[in-house]
mmCIF file of C-alpha atoms in Angstrom:
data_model
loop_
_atom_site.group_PDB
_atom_site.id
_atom_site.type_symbol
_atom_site.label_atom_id
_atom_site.label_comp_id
_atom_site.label_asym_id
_atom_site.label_seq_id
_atom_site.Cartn_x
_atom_site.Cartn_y
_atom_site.Cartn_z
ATOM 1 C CA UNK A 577 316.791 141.815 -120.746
ATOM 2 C CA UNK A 578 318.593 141.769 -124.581
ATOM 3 C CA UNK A 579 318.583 144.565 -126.561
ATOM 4 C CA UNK A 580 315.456 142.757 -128.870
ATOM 5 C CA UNK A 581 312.861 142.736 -125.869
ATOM 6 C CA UNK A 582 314.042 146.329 -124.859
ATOM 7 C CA UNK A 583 312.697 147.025 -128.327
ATOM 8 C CA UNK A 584 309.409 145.555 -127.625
ATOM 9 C CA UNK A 585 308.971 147.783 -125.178
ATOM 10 C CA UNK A 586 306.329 150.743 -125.629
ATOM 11 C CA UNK A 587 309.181 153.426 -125.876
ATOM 12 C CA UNK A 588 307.269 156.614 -126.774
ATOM 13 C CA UNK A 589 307.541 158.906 -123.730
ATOM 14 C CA UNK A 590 311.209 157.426 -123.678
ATOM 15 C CA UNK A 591 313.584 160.248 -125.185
ATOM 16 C CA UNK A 592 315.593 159.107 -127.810
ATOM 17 C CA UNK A 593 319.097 159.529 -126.547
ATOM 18 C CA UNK A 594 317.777 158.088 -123.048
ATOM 19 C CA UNK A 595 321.313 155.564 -122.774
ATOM 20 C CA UNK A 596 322.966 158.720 -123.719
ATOM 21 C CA UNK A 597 321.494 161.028 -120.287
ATOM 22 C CA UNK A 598 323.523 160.809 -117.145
ATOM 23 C CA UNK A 599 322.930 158.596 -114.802
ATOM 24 C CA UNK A 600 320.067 159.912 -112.987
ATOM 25 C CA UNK A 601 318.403 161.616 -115.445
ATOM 26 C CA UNK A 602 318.077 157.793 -117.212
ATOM 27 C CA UNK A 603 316.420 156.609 -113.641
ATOM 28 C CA UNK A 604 314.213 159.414 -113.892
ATOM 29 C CA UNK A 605 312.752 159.005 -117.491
ATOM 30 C CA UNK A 606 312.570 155.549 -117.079
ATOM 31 C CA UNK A 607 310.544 155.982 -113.939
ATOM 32 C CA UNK A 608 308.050 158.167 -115.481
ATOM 33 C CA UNK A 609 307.632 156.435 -118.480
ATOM 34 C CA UNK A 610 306.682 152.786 -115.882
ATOM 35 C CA UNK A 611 304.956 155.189 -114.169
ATOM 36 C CA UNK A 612 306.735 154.791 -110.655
ATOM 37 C CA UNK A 613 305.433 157.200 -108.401
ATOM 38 C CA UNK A 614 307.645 158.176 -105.312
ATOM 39 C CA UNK A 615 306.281 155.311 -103.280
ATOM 40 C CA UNK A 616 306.979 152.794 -105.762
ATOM 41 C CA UNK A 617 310.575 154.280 -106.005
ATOM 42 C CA UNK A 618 312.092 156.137 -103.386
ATOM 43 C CA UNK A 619 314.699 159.024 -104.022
ATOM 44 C CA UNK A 620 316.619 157.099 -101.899
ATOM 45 C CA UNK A 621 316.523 153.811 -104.169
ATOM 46 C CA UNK A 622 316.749 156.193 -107.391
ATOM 47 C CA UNK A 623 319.854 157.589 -105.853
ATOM 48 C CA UNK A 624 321.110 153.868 -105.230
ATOM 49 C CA UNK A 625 320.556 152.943 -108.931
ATOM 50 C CA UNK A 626 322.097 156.111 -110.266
ATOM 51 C CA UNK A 627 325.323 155.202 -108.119
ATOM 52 C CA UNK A 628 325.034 151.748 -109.584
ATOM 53 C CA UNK A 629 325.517 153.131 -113.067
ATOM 54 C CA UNK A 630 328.534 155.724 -112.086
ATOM 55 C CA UNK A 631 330.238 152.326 -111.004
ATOM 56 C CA UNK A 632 329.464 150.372 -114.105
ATOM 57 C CA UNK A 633 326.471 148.368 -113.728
ATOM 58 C CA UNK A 634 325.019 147.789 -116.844
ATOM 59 C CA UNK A 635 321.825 149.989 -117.966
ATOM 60 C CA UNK A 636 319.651 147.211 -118.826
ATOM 61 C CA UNK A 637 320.036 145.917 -115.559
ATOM 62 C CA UNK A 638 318.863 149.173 -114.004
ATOM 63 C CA UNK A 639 315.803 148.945 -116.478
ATOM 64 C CA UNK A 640 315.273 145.513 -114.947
ATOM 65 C CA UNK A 641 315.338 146.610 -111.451
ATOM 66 C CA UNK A 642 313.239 149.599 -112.717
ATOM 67 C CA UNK A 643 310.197 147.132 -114.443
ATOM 68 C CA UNK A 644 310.367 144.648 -111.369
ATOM 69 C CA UNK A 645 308.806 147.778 -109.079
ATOM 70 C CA UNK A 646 305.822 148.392 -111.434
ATOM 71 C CA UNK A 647 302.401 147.067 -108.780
ATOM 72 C CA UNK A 648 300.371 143.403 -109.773
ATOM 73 C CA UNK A 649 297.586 145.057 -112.306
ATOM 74 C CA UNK A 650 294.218 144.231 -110.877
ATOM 75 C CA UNK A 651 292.046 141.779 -112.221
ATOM 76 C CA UNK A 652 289.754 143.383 -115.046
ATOM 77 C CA UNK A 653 286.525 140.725 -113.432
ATOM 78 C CA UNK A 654 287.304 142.125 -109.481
ATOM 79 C CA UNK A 655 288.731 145.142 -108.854
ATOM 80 C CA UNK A 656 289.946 144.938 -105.344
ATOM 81 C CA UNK A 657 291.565 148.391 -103.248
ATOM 82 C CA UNK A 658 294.059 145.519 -102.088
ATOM 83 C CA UNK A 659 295.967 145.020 -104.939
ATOM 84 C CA UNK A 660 299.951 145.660 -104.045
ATOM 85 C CA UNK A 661 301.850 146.203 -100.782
ATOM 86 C CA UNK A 662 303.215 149.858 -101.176
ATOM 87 C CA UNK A 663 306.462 151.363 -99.100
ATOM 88 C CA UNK A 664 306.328 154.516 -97.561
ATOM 89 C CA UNK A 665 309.499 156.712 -98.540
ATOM 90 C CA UNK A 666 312.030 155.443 -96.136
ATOM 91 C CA UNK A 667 315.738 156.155 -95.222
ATOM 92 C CA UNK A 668 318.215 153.260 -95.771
ATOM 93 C CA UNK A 669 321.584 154.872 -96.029
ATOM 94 C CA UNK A 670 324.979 153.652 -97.427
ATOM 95 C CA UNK A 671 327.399 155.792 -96.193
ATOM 96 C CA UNK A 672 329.301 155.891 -98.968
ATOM 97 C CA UNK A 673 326.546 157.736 -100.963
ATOM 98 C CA UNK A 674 326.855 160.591 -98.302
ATOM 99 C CA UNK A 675 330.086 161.207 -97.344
ATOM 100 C CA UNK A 676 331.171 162.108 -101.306
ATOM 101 C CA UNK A 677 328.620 164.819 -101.203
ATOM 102 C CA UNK A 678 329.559 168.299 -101.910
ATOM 103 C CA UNK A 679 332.797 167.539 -100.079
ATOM 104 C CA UNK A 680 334.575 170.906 -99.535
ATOM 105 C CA UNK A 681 330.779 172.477 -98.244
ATOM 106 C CA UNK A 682 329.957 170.897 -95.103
ATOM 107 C CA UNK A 683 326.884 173.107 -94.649
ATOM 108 C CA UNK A 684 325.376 171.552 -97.928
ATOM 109 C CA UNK A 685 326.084 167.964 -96.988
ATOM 110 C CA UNK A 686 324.143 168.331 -93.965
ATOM 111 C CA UNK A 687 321.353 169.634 -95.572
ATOM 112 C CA UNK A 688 321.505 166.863 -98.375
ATOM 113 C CA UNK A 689 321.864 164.352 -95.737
ATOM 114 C CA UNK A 690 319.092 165.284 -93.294
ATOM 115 C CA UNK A 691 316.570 165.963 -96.191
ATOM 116 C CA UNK A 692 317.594 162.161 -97.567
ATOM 117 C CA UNK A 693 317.473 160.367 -94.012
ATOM 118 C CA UNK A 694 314.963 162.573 -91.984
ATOM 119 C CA UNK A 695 312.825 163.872 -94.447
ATOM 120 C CA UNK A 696 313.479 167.567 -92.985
ATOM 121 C CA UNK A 697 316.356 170.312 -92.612
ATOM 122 C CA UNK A 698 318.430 170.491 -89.975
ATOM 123 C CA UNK A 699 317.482 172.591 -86.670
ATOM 124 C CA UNK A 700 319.847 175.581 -86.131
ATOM 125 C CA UNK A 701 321.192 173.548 -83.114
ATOM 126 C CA UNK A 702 321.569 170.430 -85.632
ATOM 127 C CA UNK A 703 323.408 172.318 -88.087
ATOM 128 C CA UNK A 704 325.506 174.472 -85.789
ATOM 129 C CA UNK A 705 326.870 172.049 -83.790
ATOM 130 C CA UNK A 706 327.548 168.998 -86.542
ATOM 131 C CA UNK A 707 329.454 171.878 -88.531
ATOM 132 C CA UNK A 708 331.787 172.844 -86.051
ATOM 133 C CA UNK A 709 332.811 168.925 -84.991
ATOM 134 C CA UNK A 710 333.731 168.637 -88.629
ATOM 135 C CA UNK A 711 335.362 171.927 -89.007
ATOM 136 C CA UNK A 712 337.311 170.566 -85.970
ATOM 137 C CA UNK A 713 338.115 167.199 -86.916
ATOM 138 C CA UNK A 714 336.162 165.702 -83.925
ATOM 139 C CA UNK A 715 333.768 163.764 -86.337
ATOM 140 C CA UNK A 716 334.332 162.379 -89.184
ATOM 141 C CA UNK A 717 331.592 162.326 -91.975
ATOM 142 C CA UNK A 718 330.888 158.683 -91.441
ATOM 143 C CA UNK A 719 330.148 159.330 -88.084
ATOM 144 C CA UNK A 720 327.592 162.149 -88.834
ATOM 145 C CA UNK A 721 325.553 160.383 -91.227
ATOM 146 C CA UNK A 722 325.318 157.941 -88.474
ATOM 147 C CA UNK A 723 324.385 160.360 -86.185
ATOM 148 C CA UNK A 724 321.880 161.546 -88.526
ATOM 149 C CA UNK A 725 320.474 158.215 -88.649
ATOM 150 C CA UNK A 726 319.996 157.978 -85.183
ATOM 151 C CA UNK A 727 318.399 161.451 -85.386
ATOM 152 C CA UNK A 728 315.790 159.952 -87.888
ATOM 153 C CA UNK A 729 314.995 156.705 -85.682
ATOM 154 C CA UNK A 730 314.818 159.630 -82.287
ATOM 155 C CA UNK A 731 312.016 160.839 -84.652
ATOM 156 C CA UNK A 732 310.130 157.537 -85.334
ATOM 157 C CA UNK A 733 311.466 157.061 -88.503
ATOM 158 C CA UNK A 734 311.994 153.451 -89.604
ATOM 159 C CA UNK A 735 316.176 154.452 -90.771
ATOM 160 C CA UNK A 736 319.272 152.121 -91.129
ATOM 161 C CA UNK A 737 322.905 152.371 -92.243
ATOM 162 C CA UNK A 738 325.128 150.636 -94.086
ATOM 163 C CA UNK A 739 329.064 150.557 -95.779
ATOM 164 C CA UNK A 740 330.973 148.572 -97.335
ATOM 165 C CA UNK A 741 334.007 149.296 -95.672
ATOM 166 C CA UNK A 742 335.203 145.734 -93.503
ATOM 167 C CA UNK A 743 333.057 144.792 -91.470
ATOM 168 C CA UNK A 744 335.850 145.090 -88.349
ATOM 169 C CA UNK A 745 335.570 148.703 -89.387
ATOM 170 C CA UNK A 746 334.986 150.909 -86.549
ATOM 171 C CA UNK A 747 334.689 151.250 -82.957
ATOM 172 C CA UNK A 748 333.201 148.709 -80.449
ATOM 173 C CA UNK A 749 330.458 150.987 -79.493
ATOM 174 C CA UNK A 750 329.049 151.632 -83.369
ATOM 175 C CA UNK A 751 329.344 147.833 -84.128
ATOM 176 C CA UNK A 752 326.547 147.566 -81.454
ATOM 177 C CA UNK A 753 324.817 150.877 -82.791
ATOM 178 C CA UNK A 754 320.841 149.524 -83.202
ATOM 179 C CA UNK A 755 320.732 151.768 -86.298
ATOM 180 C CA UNK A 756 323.444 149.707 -88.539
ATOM 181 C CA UNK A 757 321.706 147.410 -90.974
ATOM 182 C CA UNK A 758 324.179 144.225 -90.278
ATOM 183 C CA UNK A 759 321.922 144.016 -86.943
ATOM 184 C CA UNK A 760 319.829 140.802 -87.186
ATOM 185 C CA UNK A 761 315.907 141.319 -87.811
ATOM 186 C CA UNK A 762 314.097 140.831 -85.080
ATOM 187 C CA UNK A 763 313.092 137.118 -86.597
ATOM 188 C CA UNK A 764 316.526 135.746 -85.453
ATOM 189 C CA UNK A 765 315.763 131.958 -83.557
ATOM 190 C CA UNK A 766 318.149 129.530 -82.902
ATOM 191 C CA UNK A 767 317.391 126.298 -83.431
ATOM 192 C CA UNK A 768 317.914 123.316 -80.964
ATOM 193 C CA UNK A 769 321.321 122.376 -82.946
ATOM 194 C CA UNK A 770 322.572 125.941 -82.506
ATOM 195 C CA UNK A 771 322.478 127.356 -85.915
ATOM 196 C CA UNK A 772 320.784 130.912 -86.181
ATOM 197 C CA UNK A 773 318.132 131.733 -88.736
ATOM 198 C CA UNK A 774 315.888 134.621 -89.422
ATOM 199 C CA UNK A 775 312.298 133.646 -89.540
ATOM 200 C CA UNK A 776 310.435 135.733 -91.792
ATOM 201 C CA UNK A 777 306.704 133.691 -91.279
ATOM 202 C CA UNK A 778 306.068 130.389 -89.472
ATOM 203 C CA UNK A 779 303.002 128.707 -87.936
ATOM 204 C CA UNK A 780 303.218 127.719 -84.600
ATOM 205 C CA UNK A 781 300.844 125.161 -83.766
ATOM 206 C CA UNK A 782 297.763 125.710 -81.268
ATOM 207 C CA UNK A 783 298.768 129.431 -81.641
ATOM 208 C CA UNK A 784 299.144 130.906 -84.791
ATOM 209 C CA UNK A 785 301.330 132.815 -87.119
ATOM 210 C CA UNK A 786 304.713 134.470 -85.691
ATOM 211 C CA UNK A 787 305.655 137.072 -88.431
ATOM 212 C CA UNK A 788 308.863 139.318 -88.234
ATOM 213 C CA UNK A 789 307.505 142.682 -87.004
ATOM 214 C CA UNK A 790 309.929 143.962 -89.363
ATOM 215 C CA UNK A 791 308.181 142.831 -92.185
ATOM 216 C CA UNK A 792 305.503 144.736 -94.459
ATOM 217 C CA UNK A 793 302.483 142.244 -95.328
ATOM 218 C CA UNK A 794 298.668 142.413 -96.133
ATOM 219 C CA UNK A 795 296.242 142.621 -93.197
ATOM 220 C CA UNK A 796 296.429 139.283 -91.762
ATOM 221 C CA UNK A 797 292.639 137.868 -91.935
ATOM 222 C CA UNK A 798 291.905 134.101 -91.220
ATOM 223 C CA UNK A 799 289.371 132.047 -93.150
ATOM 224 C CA UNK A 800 288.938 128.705 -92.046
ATOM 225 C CA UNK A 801 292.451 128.754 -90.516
ATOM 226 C CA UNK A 802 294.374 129.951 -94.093
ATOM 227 C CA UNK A 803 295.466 133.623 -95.067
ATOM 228 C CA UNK A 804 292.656 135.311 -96.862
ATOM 229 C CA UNK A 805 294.944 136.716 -99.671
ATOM 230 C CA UNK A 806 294.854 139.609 -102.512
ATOM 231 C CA UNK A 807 296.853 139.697 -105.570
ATOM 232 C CA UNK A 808 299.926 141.871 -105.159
ATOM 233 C CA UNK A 809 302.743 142.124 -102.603
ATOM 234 C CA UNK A 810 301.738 139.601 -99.632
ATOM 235 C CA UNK A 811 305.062 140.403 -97.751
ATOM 236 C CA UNK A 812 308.507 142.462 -98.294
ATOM 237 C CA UNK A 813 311.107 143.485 -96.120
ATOM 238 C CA UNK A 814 313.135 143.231 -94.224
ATOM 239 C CA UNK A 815 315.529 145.212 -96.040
ATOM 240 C CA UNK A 816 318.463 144.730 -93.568
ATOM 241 C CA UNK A 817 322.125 143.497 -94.418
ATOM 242 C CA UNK A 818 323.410 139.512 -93.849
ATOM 243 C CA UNK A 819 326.439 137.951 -93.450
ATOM 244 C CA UNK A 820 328.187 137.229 -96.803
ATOM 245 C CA UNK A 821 327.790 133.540 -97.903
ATOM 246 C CA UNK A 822 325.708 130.684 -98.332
ATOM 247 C CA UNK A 823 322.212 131.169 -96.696
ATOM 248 C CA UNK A 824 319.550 128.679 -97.080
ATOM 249 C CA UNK A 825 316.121 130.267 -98.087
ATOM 250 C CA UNK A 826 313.214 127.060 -96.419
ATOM 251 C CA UNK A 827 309.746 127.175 -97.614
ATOM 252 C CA UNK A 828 306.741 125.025 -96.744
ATOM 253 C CA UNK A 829 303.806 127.083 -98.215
ATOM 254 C CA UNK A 830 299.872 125.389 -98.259
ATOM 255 C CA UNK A 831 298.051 126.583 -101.219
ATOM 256 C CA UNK A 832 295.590 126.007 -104.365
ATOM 257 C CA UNK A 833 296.741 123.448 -106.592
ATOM 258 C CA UNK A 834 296.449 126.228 -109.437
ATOM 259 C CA UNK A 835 298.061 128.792 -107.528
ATOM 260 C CA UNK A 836 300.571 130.883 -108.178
ATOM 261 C CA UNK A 837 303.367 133.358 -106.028
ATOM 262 C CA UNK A 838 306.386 134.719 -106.309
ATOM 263 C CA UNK A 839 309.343 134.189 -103.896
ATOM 264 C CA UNK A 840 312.208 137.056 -104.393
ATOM 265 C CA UNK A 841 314.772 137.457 -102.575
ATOM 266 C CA UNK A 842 316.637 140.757 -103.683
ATOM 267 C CA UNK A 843 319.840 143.227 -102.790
ATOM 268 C CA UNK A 844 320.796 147.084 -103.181
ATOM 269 C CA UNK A 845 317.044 148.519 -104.068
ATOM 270 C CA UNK A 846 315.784 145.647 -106.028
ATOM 271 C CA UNK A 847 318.991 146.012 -108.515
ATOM 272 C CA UNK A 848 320.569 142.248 -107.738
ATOM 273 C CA UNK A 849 318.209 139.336 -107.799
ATOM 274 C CA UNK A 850 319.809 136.662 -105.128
ATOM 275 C CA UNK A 851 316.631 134.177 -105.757
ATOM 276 C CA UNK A 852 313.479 134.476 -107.342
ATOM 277 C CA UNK A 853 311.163 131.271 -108.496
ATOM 278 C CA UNK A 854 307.809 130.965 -109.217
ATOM 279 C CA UNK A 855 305.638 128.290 -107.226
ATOM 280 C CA UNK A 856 302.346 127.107 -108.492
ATOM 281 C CA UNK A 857 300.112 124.995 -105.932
ATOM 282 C CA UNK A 858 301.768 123.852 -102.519
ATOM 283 C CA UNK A 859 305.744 123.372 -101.787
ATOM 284 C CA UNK A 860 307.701 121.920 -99.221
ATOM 285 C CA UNK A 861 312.007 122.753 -99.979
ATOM 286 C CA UNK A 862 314.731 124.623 -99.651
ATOM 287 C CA UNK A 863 316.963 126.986 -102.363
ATOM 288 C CA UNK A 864 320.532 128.219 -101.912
ATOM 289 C CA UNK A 865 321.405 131.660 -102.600
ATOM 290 C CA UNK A 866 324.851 133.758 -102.181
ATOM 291 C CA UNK A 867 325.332 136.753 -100.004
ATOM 292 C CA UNK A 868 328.484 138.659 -101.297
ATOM 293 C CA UNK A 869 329.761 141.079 -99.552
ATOM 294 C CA UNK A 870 328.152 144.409 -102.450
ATOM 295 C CA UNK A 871 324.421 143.059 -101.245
ATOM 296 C CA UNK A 872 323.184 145.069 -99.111
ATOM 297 C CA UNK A 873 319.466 145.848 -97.929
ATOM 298 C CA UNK A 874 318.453 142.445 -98.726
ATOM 299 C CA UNK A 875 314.635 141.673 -98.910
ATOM 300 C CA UNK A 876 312.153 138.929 -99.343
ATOM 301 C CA UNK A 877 309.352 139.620 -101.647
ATOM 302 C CA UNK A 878 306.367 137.348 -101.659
ATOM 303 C CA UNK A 879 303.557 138.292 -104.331
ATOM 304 C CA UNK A 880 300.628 137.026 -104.994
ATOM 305 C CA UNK A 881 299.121 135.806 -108.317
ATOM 306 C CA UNK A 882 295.567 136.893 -109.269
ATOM 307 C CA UNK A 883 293.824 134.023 -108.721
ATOM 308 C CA UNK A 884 289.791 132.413 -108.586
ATOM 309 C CA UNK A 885 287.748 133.825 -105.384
ATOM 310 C CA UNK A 886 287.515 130.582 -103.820
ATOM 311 C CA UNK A 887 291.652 130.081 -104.137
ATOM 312 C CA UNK A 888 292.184 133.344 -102.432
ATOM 313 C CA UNK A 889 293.977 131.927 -99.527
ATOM 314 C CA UNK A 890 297.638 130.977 -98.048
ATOM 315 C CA UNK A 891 298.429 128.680 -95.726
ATOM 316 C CA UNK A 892 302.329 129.627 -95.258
ATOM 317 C CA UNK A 893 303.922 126.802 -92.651
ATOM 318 C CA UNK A 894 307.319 128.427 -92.613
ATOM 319 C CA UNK A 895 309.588 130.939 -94.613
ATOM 320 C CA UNK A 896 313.006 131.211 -92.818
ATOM 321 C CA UNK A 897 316.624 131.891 -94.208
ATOM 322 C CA UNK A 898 319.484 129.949 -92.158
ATOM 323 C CA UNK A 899 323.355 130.133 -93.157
ATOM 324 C CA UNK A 900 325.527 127.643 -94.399
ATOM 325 C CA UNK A 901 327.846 126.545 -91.620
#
């Protein structure tokens, strides 16, 4: 964005000095005035942008990130309840966000850090007991947001880590922890020349469609053999950190000669774009993206164009991500 679109832009709930408020108090007014509810913007993604400014990312960048999480507007001719793929509030935590927190009050960076991961306070037992292994030295704060992690998957809570500390950093036992977002999605394959990729969607023939169950998507109903799609977010997710490098984003995607979708491929709450085209009518290739090592999170965002009645389907073939040897 340059500073003459930012000017096109209907600024009157905006307040004036608004590049002049700290850093999360500009995430905040520019959230209410796109009219991002908490769904559309978690406090954990606000918190994630706000850190992004502390270090220096540019604030039109942030307003970027901000305007790409605004829902498809439905179609004025048919208003459909399936218009955009919504997130439930969900706990993807860099550990570096935590462990800064109120640092000489361990009691309030518990708190902080429970009602950010699990959505709750701490028990008594919780509390007690992570208190006195840091009073003690036995834990270190690293480990306890960890912990707290785990706590929030123990609950059935969809919750991940993340640092960006090396990636040799740590013990054998955490570098196999489930909860640590360099885990592969459950998509990984390997194919018959050995390389791995993650396979977000791919038809298998006499069978069906194998999607990542890690995936968000629209309800998967078949008409005539194609996806019977809605305008808005088809498929995001799975928000999970790769290997820093080249990766190889394949698609081979059936649909309407006139139709349109979106391919992103994002980092860090939707602040860094890796890849993000526009394909109109069917497409069989493959785009190269880089993975540095500050992306983290990354997600695939597929949305759908409003389009005619009788071009409301998708025939996706296969959407897979494989590394550069």
């Amino acid at each position: 964005m340059t500073i003459a679109e930012l000017h096109r832009q209907p600024l009157s709930v905006l307040p004036k000095d608004v590049f002049s408020l700290p850093a999360e108090s500009f995430v905040d007014a520019w959230a209410k005035a796109l009219d991002l509810t908490e769904i559309d913007l978690t406090e954990d993604d606000r918190l994630s942008l706000a850190n992004a400014i502390r270090g220096g990312t540019n604030r039109l960048r942030v307003v970027d990130a901000l305007k790409a999480r605004r829902p498809v507007p439905l179609s004025l001719s048919g208003l459909s309840g399936v218009h955009a793929l919504r997130r439930e509030p969900d706990q993807f935590a860099m550990v570096e966000n935590f462990v800064r927190f109120a640092k000489e009050d361990d009691a309030a960076f518990l708190r902080y850090a429970f009602s950010r991961i699990c959505g709750r306070d701490p028990t008594s037992a919780e509390r007690l007991g992570l208190e006195f292994d840091l009073r003690r030295g036995v834990l270190t704060r690293t480990a306890v947001v960890k912990r707290i992690v785990a706590i929030a998957r123990r609950d059935g809570q969809t919750a991940y880590w993340d640092t960006l500390l090396p990636d040799d950093y740590g013990s054998e036992r955490e570098g196999s922890d489930l909860s640590n977002a360099n885990i592969s999605p459950s998509g990984l394959l390997v194919s018959p020349d050995g390389q791995a990729m993650l396979v977000f969607v791919r038809e298998v023939e006499n069978i069906g469609w194998m999607i990542a169950p890690d995936l968000l998507r629209q309800p998967l109903q078949i008409d005539d053999g194609n996806w019977r799609v809605q305008a808005g977010w088809l498929l995001t997710g799975p928000k999970r950190s790769f290997a820093e490098g080249e990766w190889l984003l394949d698609l081979d995607l059936i649909q309407p000669q006139a139709a349109k979708l979106d391919i992103e491929i994002v980092a860090n709450s939707g602040l860094d774009f890796l890849q993000a085209i526009t394909l109109v009518g069917s497409f069989s290739g493959t785009v190269c993206m880089t993975v540095k090592r500050e992306h983290r999170f990354i997600e695939l965002r597929v949305r759908i164009h409003e389009r005619a009645q009788e071009d409301r389907w998708l025939r996706p073939r296969n959407i897979s991500m494989r590394r550069v040897p």
